[in-house]
Short mmCIF file of C-alpha atoms in Angstrom, two decimals:
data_model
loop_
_atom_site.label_atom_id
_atom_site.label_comp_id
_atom_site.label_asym_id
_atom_site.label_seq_id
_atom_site.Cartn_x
_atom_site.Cartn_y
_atom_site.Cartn_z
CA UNK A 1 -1.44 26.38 18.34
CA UNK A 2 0.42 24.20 15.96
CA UNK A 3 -0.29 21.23 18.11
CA UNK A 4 -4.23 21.87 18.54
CA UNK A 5 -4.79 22.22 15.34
CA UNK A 6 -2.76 18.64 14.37
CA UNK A 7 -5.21 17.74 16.99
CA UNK A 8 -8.04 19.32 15.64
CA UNK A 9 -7.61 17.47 11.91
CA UNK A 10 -6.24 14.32 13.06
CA UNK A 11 -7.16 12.83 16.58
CA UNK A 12 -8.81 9.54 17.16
CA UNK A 13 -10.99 8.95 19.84
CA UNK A 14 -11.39 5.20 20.67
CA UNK A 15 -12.94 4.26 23.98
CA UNK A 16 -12.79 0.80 24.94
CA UNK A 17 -15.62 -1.18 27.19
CA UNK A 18 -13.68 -1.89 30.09
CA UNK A 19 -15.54 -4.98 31.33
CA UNK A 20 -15.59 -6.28 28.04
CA UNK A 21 -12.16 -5.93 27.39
CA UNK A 22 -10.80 -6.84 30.92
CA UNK A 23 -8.09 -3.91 30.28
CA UNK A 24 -7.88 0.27 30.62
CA UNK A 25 -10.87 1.51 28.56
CA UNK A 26 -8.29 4.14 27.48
CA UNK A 27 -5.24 1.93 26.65
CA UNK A 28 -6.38 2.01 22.82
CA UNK A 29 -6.58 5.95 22.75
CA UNK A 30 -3.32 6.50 24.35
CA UNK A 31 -1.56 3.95 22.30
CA UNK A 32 -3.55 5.64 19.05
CA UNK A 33 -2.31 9.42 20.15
CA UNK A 34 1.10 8.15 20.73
CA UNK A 35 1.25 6.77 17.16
CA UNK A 36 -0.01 9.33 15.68
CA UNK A 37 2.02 11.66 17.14
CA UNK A 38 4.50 9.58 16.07
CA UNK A 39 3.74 10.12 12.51
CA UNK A 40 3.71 14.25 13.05
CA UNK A 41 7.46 13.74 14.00
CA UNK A 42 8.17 12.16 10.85
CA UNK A 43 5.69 14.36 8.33
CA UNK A 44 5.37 17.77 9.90
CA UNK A 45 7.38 19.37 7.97
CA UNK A 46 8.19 17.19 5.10
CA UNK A 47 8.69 19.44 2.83
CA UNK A 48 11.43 18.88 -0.27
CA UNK A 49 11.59 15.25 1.07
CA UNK A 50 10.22 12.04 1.54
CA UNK A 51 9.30 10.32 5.24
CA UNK A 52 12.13 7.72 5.59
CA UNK A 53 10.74 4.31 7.16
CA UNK A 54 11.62 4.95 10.65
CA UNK A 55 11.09 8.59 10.80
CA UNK A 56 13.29 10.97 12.48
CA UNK A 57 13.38 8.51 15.49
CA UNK A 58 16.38 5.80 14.89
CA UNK A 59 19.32 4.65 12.50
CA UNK A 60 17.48 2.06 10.70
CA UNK A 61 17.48 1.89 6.83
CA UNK A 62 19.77 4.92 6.73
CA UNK A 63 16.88 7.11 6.63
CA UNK A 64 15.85 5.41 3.20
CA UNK A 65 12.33 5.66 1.75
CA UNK A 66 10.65 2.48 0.44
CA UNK A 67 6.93 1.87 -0.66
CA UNK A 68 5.52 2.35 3.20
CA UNK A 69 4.98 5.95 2.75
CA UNK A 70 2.26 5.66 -0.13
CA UNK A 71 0.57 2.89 0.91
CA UNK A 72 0.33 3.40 4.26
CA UNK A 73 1.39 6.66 5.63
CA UNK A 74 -0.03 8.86 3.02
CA UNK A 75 -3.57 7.82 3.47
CA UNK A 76 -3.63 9.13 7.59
CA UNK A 77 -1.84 12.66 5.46
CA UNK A 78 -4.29 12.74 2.27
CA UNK A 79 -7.50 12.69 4.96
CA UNK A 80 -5.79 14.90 7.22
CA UNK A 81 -3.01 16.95 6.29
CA UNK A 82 -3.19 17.16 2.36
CA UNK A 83 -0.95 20.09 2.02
CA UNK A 84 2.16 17.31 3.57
CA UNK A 85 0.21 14.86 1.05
CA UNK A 86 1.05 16.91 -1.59
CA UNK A 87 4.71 17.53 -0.74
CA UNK A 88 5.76 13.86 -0.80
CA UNK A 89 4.20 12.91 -4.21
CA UNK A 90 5.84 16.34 -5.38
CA UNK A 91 9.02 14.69 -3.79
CA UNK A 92 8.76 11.67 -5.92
CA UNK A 93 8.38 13.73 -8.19
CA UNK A 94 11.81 15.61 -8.72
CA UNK A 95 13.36 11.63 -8.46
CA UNK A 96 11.97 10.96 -12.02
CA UNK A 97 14.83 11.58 -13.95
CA UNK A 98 16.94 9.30 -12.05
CA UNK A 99 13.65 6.64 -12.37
CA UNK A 100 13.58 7.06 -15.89
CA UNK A 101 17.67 6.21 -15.94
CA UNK A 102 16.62 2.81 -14.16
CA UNK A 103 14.35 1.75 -15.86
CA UNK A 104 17.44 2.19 -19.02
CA UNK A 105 19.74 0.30 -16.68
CA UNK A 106 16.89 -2.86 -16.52
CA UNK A 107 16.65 -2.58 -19.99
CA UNK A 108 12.76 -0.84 -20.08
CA UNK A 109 11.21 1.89 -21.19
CA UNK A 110 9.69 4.80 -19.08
CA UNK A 111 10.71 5.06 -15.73
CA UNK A 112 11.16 2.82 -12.26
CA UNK A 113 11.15 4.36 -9.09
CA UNK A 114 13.72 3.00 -6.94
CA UNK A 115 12.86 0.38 -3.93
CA UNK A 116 14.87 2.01 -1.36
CA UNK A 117 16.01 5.40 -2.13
CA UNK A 118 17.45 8.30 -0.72
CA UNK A 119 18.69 10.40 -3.43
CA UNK A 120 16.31 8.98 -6.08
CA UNK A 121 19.59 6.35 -6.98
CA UNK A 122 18.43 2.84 -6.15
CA UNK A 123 19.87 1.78 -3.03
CA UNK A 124 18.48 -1.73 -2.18
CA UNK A 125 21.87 -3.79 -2.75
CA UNK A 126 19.88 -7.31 -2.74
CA UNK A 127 17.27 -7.33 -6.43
CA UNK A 128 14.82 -10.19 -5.53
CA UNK A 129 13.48 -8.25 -2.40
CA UNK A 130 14.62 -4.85 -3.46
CA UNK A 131 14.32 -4.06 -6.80
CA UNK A 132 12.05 -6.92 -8.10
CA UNK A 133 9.42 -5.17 -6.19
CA UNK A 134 8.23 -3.20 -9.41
CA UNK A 135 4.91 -2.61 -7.62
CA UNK A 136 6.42 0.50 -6.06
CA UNK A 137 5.37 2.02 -9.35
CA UNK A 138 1.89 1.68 -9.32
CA UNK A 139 1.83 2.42 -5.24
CA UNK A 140 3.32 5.79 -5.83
CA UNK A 141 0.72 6.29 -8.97
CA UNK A 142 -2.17 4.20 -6.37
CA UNK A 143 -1.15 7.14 -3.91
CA UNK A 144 -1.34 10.09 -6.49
CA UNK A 145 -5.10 8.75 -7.59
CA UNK A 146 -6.54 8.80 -4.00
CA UNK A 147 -5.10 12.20 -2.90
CA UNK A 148 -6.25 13.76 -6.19
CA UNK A 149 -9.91 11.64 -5.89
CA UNK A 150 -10.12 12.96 -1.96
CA UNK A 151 -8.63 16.79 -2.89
CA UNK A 152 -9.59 17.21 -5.86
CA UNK A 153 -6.45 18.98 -6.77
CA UNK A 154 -6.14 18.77 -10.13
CA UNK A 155 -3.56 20.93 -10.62
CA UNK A 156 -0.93 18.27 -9.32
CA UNK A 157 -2.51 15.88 -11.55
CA UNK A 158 -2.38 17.66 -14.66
CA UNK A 159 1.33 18.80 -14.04
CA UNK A 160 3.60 16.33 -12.25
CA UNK A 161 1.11 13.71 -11.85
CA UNK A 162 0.66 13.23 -15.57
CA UNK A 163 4.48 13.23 -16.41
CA UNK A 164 4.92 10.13 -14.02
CA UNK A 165 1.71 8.80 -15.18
CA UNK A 166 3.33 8.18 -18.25
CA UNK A 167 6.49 6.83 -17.54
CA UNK A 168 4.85 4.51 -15.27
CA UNK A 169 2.54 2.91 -18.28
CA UNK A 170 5.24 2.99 -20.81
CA UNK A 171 7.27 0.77 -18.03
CA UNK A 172 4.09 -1.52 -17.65
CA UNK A 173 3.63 -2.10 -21.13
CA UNK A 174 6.86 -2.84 -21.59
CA UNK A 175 7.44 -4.77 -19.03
CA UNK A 176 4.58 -7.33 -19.69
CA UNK A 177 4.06 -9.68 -22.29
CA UNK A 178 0.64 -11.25 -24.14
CA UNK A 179 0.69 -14.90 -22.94
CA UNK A 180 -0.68 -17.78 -25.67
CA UNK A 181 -0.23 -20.38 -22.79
CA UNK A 182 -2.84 -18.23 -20.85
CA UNK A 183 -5.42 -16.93 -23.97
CA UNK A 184 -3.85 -13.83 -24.80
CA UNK A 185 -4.02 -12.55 -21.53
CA UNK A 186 -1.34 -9.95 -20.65
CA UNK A 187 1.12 -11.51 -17.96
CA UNK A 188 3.89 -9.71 -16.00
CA UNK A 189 6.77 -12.16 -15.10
CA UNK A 190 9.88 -12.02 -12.71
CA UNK A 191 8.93 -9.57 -9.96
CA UNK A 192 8.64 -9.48 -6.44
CA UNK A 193 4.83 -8.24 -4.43
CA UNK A 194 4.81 -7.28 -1.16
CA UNK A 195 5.57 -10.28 0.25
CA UNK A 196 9.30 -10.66 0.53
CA UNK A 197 9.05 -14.29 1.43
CA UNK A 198 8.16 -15.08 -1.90
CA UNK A 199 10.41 -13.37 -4.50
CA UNK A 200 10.65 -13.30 -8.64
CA UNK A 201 7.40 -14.91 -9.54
CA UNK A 202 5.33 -14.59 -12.24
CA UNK A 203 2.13 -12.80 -12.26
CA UNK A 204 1.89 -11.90 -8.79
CA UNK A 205 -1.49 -10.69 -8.02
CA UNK A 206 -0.65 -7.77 -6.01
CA UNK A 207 1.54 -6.67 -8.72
CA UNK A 208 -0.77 -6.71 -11.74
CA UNK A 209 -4.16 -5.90 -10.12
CA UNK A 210 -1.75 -2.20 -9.47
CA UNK A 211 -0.41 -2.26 -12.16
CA UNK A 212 -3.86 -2.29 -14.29
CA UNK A 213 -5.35 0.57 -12.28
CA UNK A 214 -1.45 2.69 -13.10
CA UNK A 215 -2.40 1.84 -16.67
CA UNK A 216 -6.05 3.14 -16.28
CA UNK A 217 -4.91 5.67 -14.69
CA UNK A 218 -2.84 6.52 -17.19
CA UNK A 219 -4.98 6.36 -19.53
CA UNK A 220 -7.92 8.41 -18.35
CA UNK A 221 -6.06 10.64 -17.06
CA UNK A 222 -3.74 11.91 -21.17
CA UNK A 223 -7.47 11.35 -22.46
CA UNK A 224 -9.10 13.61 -20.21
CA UNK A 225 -5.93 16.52 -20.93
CA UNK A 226 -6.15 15.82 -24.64
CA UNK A 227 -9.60 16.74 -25.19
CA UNK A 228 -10.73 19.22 -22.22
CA UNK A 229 -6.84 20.56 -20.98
CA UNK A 230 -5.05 20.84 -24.32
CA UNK A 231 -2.83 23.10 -23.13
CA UNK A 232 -1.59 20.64 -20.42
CA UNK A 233 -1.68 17.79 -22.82
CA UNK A 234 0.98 19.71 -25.67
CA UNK A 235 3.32 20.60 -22.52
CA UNK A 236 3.03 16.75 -21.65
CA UNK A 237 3.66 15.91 -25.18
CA UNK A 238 6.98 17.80 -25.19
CA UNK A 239 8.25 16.62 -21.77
CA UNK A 240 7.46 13.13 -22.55
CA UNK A 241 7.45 12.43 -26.60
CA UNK A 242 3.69 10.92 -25.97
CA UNK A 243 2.46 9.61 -29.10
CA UNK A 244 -1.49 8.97 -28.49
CA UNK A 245 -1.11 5.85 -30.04
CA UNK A 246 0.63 4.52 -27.02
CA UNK A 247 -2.62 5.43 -25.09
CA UNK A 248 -4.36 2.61 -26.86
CA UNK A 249 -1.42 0.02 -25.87
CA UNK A 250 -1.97 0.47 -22.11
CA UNK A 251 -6.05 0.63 -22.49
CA UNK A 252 -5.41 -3.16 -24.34
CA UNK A 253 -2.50 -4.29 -21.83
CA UNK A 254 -4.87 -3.41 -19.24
CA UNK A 255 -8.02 -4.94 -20.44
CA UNK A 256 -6.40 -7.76 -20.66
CA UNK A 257 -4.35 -8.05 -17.49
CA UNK A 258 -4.04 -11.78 -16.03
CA UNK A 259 -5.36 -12.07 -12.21
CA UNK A 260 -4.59 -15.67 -11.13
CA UNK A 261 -7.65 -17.58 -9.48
CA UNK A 262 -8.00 -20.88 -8.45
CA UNK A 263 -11.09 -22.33 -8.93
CA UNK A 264 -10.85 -25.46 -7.09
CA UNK A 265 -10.23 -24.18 -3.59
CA UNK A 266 -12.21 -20.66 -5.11
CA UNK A 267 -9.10 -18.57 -4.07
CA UNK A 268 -6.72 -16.07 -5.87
CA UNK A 269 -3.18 -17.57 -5.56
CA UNK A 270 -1.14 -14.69 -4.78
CA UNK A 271 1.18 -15.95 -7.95
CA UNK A 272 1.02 -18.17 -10.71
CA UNK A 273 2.71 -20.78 -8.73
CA UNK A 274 2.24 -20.50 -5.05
CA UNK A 275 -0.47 -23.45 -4.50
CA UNK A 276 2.56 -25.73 -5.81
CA UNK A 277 4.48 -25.11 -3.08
CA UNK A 278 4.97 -26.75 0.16
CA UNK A 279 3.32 -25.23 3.17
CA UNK A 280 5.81 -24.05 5.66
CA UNK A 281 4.56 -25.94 9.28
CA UNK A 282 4.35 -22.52 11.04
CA UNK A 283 2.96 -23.97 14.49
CA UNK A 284 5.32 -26.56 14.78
CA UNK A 285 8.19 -23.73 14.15
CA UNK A 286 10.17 -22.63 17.58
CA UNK A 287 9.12 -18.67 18.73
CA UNK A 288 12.48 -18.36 18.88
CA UNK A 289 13.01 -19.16 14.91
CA UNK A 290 10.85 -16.20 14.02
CA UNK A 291 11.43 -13.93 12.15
CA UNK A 292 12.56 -16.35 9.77
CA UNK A 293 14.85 -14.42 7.30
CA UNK A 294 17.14 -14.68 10.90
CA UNK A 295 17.08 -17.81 10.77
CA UNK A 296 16.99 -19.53 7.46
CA UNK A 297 18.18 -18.76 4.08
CA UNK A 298 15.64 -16.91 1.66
CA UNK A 299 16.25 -19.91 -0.83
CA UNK A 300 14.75 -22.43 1.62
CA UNK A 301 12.18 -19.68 2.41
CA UNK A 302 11.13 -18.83 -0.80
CA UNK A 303 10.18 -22.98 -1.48
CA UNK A 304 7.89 -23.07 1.05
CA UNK A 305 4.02 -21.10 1.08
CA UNK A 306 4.87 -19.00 3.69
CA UNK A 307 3.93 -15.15 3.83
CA UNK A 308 6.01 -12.32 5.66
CA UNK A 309 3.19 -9.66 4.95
CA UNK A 310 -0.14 -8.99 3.60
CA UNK A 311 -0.29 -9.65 -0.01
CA UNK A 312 -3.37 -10.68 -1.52
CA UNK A 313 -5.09 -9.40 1.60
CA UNK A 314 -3.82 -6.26 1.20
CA UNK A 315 -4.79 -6.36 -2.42
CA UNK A 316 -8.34 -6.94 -0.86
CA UNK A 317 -8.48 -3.37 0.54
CA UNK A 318 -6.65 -1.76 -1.84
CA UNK A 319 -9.44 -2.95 -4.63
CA UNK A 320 -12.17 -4.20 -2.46
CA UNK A 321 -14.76 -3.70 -5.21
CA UNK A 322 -13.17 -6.09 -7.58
CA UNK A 323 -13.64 -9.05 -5.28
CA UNK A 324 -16.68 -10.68 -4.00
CA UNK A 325 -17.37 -11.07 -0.69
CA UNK A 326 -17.00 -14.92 -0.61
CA UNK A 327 -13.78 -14.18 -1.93
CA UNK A 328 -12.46 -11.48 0.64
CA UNK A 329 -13.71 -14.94 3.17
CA UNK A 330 -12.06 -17.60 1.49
CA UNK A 331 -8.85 -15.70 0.74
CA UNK A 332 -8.40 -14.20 4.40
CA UNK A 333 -9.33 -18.01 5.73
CA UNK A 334 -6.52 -19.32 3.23
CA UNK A 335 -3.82 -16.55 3.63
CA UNK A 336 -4.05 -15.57 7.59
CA UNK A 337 -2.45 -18.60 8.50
CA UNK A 338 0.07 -18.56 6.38
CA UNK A 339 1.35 -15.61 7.23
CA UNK A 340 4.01 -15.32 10.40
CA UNK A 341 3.59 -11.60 11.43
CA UNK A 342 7.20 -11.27 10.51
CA UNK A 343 6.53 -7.46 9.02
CA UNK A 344 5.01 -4.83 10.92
CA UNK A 345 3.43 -4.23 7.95
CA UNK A 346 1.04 -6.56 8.39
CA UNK A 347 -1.24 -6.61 11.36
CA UNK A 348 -3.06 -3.31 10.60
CA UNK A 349 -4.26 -4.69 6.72
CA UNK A 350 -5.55 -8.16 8.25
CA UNK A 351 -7.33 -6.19 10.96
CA UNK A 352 -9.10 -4.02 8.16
CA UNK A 353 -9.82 -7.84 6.37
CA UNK A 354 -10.61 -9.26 9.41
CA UNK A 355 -13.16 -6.62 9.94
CA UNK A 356 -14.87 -6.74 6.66
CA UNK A 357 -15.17 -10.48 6.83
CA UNK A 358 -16.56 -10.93 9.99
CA UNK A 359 -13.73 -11.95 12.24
CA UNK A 360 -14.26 -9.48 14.67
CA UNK A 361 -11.96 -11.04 17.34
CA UNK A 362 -8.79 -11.63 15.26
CA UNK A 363 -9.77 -7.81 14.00
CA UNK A 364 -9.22 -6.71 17.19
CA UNK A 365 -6.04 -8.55 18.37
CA UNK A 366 -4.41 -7.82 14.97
CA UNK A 367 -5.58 -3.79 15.90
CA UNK A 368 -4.31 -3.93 19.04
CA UNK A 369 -0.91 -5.57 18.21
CA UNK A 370 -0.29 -2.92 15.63
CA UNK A 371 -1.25 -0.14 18.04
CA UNK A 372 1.35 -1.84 20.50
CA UNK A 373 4.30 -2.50 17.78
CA UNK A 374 6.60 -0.02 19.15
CA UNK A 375 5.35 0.97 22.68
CA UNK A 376 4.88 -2.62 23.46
CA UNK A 377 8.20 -3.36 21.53
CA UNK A 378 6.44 -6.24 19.63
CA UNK A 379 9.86 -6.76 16.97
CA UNK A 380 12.10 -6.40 19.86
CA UNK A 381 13.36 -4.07 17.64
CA UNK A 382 12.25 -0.41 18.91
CA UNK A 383 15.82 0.57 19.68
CA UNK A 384 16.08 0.94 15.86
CA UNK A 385 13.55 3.63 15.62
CA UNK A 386 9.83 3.29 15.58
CA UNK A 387 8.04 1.83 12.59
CA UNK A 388 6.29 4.64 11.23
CA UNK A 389 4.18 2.89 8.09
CA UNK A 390 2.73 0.81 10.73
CA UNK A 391 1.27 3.67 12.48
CA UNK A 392 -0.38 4.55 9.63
CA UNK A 393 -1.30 1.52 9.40
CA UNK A 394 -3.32 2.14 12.66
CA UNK A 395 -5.04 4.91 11.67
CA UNK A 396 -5.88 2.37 8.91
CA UNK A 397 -7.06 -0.29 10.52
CA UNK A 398 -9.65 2.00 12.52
CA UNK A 399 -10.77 4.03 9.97
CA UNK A 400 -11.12 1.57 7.28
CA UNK A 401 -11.44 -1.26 10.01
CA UNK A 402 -13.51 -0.67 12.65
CA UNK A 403 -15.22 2.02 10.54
CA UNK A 404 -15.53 0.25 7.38
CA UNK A 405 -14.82 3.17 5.57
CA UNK A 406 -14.17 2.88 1.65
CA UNK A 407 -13.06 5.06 -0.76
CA UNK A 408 -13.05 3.82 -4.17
CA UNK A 409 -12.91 6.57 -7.03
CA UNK A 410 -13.28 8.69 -4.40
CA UNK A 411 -16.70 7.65 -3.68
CA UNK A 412 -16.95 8.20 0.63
CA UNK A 413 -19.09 5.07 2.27
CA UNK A 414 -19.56 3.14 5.78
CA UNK A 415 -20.22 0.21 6.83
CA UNK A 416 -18.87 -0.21 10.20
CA UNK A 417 -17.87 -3.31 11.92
CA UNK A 418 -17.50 -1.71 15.62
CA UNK A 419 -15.96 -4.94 17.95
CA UNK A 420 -17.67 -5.22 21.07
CA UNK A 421 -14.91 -3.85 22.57
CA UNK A 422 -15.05 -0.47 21.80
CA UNK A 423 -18.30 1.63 22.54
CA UNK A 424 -17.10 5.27 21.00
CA UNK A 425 -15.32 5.66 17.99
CA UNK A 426 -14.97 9.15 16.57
CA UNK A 427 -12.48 11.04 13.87
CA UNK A 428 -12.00 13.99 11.61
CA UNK A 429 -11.56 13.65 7.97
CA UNK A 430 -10.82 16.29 5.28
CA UNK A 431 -12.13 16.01 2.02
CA UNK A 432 -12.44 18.15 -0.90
CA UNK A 433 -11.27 20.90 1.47
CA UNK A 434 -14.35 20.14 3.61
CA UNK A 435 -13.58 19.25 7.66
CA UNK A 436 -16.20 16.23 8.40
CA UNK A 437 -16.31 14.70 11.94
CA UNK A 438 -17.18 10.65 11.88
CA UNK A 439 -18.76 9.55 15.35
CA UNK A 440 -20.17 6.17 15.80
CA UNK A 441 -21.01 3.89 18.60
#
């Protein structure tokens, strides 16, 4: 009974054109089922803790729980499970004390949730790619604002949500600066965005395209309790010490947020400086030299444009409607071959990119090698556990891939970019309580 109704809220049904494809019309559903059941393993009952980043299936990462969850797990449980949903951003949650003492020990106010974590106590033993990567703030907060936008539960909002809302800004404002050298804009130096081949930059997009929407966020969110909830906004008041005033600070920090764009080449440079550096020569680079952090120090890395994951790109689905669609083109043309494939983080958010722009083919392989990561044993790596944020990532890449399903503010819309190699796509989503069945062909 269990399993039917995981079944019943969450299956995928994918089948392939066989002579188009050359291969089993059903490879893509079996591969899809096996992932997702995959993901049950991990989430079923995740209750009082997180979803570490390999599951309940291998050693890897010590069962530690890093930014994967919220960005790409906790879509697939938002849509389909909500209840799990809740549980994990309760679970971050009860680590906010201990975020609030790190952000004292890195000298900032509010709080900053750890990069690798299993006890709420930072874990990550190397800062550029560990705790640099401030953008796990605004991915937990990112997280919070599409469960509460698809459930409507505002109950989690106006309680815990709200607490860590506030940390969360107070950290942002702190941690930024107003820039004369760039008009006045408000600049966030010295961090690390998803890309871990490119560490402590300045002004990564990524980083403060999240962090304005933590800060709006924020803000809408202490308005809204202070003049319709006031109940909820004095018991925020006492847990936190909110002055309004500081309200106003994030509204202005975030108005003003710097998103770096190069004109010339009519591209977002996924940080202040990465056009200055060299391009790595990634098809004159062995097979056998990849990934690279085995092979080469980060230091030689880190001079050369050369991308482990989706940065920008993923920054392109996560805010879709703040980019034109000459844009999305020219920054998926620039960035896709930059990037070696090096995290299986990446394949599923270029497949959704690759959708949206019109390159249905690459859409498709990047799909298909994400669906394959850990039954195919893409990393060579499987023996560590599977890699459960990429199977989210799956479910991603379909839904908001092949699908073209968006969800900004919680407004629901298709526009779907089928390849030619599927002829039935159907799914189940859950929103607002409501059970809705997607079928297209």
């Amino acid at each position: 009974e269990f399993m039917a109704d995981f079944w019943r809220r969450s299956d995928i049904h994918i089948l392939g054109n066989e002579a188009a494809s050359g291969r089993d019309k059903y490879e893509m559903q079996q591969a899809m089922r096996w992932n997702l059941f995959q993901i049950l393993q991990a989430s079923g009952r995740a209750e009082g803790t997180g979803i570490p980043a390999k599951g309940l299936s291998g050693l890897a990462y010590e069962g530690h729980y890093f930014w994967d969850i919220e960005i790409y797990v906790l879509p697939f449980l938002i849509y389909t499970e909500p209840r799990i949903a809740r549980n994990l951003l309760l679970f971050r949650h009860s680590m906010l004390e201990q975020a609030r003492l790190r952000a004292q020990v890195l000298n900032q106010k509010g709080a900053l949730f750890p990069w690798r974590t299993i006890n709420g106590e930072e874990a990550s033993a190397y800062y550029a790619a560990g705790t640099a990567q401030y953008h796990i703030n605004a991915d937990i907060m990112y997280g919070l604002k599409k469960y509460v936008e698809i459930t409507d539960d505002k109950s989690l909002l106006y309680n815990e949500g709200a607490e860590m809302l506030v940390e969360t800004a107070r950290f942002w404002e702190d941690l930024g600066f107003y820039s004369e050298r760039k008009g006045g804009k408000f600049c966030i130096h010295g961090v690390t965005g998803p890309d871990e081949y490119t560490a402590v930059v300045n002004n990564n997009a990524y980083t403060n395209l999240m962090a304005r929407e933590n800060l709006l966020f924020a803000v809408k969110t202490v308005t809204d309790l202070r003049d319709q909830m006031p109940a909820y906004y004095d018991t925020l008041v006492d847990r936190t010490k909110l002055d309004f005033d500081e309200v106003e600070t994030w509204q202005k920090a975030a108005d003003n947020m710097f998103v770096p764009y190069g004109r010339t080449l009519g591209i977002h440079p996924q940080d202040e400086d990465f056009l200055e550096l060299e391009a790595w020569d990634i098809k004159n680079t062995p097979r056998d030299r990849f990934p690279l952090l085995l092979f080469y120090h980060p230091l030689v890395i880190y001079r050369h444009q050369v991308i482990k994951q989706a940065d920008v790109v993923l920054a392109m689905l996560l805010f879709g409607d703040m980019f034109t669609d000459k844009q999305k083109k020219r920054n998926f043309e620039y960035y896709d071959p930059l990037t070696t494939g090096d995290s299986s983080l990446s394949a599923c958010i270029q497949s959704v990119v690759a959708s949206e722009t019109g390159f249905s083919e690459k859409a498709m392989g990047y799909a298909r090698y994400a669906m394959l990561m850990d039954l195919a044993d893409v990393g060579g790596n499987m023996a560590n556990g599977c890699h459960i944020a990429s199977m989210g990532g799956t479910w991603m890449a379909t839904t908001y891939g092949f699908a073209g399903m968006r969800d900004y503010n919680g407004d629901i819309s298709f526009k779907p970019n089928i390849p030619r190699y599927v002829d039935e796509l159907c799914f189940p989503l859950t929103i607002r309580g409501q059970l809705l069945r997607v079928s297209m062909s």
